[in-house]
XYZ file of C-alpha atoms in Angstrom:
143
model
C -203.642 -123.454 39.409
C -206.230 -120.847 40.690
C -208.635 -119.578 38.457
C -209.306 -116.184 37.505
C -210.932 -115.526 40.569
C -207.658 -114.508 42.138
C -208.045 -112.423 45.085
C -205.442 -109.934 44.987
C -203.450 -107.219 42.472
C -200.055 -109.363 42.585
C -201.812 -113.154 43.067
C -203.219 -111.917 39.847
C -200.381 -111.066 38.019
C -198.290 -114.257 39.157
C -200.735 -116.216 37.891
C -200.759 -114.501 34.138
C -197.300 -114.838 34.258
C -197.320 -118.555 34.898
C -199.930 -118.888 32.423
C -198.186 -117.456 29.737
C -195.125 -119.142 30.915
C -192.702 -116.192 31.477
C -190.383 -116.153 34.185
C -190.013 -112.945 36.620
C -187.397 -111.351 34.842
C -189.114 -112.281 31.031
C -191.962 -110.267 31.960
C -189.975 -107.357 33.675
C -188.253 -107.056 30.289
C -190.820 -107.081 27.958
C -192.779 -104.754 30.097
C -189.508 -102.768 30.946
C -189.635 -102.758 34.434
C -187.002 -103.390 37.445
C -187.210 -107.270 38.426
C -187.158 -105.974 42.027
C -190.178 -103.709 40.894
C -192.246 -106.508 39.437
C -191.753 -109.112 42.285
C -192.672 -106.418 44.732
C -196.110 -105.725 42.778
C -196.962 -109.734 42.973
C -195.827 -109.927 46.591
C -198.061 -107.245 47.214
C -195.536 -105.128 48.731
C -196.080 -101.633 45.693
C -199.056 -100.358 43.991
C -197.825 -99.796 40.395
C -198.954 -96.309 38.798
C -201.683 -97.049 35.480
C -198.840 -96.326 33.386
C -196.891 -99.685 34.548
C -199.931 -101.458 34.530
C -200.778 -100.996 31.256
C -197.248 -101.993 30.160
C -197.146 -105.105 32.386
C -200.855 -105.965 30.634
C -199.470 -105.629 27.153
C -196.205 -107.606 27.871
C -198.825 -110.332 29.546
C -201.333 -109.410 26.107
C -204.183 -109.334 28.597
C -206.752 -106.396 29.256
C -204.913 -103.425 30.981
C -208.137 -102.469 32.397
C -208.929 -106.020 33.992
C -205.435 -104.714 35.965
C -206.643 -101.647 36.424
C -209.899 -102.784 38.168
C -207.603 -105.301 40.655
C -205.530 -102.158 41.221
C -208.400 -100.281 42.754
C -207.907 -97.995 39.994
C -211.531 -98.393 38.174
C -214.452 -98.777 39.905
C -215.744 -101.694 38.247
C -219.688 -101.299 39.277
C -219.518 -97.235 38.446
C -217.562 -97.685 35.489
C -219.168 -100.559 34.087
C -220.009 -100.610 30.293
C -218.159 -97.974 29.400
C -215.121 -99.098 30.609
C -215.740 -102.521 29.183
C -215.874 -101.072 25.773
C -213.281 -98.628 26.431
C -211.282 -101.758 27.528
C -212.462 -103.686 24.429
C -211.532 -101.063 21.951
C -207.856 -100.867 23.797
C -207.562 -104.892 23.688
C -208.364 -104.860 19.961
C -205.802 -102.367 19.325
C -203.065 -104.010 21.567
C -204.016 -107.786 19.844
C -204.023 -106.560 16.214
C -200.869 -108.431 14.945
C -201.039 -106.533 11.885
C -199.716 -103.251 13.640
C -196.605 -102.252 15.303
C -195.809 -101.797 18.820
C -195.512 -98.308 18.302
C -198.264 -97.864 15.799
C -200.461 -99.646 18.567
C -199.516 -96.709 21.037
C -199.687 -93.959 18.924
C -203.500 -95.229 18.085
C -204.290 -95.348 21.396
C -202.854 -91.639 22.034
C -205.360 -91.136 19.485
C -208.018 -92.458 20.752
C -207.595 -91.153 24.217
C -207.433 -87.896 23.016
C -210.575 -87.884 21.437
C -212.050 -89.211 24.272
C -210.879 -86.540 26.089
C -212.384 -83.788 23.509
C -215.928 -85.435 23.937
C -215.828 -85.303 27.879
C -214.971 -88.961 29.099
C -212.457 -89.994 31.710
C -209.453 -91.953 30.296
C -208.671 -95.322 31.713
C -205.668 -93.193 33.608
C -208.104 -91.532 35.534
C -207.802 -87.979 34.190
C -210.678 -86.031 34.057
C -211.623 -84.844 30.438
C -213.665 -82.002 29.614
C -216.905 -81.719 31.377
C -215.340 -83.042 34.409
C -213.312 -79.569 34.491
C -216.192 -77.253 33.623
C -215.865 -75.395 37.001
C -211.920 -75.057 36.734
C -210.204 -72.405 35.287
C -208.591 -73.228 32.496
C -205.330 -71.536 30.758
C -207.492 -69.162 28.619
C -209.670 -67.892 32.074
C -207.465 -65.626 33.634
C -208.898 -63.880 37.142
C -208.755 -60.142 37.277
């Protein structure tokens, strides 16, 4: 098998899924996905939102940002570090077997939401404060 130097989005994915030794439809489950829907990500054929990335990562308990990256969704070389610890805080959370799966989410709500309050982009790509200085908000009114 190919190592992680896999050149596409859905080669990718196949290969975690082999790895882990889930079959299509396993890993549609667990993520809660169509089977249709996931084989048409690994053929290539659909370009799954964030949101079913991240669901397809935690199913596979990889990185949702290493998906995220092969999606064209993060810039690896711009976002560098602070996406890797962004993505390292996010893989602790999502590996802690100590937690449930919905305690897990909630955290990461949390998290992003702070994030948000101190002016960073979340790994969904939406712009947090001081990326919206210049927009008016729902307090700004015009007249």
């Amino acid at each position: 098998m190919a190592s992680l130097n896999v050149g596409n989005l859905g080669e990718y994915l196949r290969e975690q899924r082999r790895n882990a030794q889930l079959s299509l439809r396993q890993l549609a489950d667990a993520a809660g996905v169509s089977n249709p829907y996931l084989s048409q990500i690994e053929r290539g054929l659909r370009k799954p939102s964030a949101e079913v990335l991240q669901q397809v990562a935690k199913a596979l308990r990889i990185s949702a940002e290493t998906l995220y990256v092969r999606a064209g969704i993060l810039d690896a070389e711009r976002d560098g570090q602070e996406h890797r610890k962004d993505g390292a805080t996010r893989a602790a959370v999502l590996a802690d077997p100590t937690l449930t799966e919905q305690q897990k989410q909630v955290l990461l709500q949390i998290y992003e939401s702070f994030r948000k309050e101190n002016g960073f982009v979340d790994a969904d790509g939406a712009a947090g404060p001081q990326d919206q200085e210049n927009e008016p908000g729902p307090q700004q009114t015009a007249g």
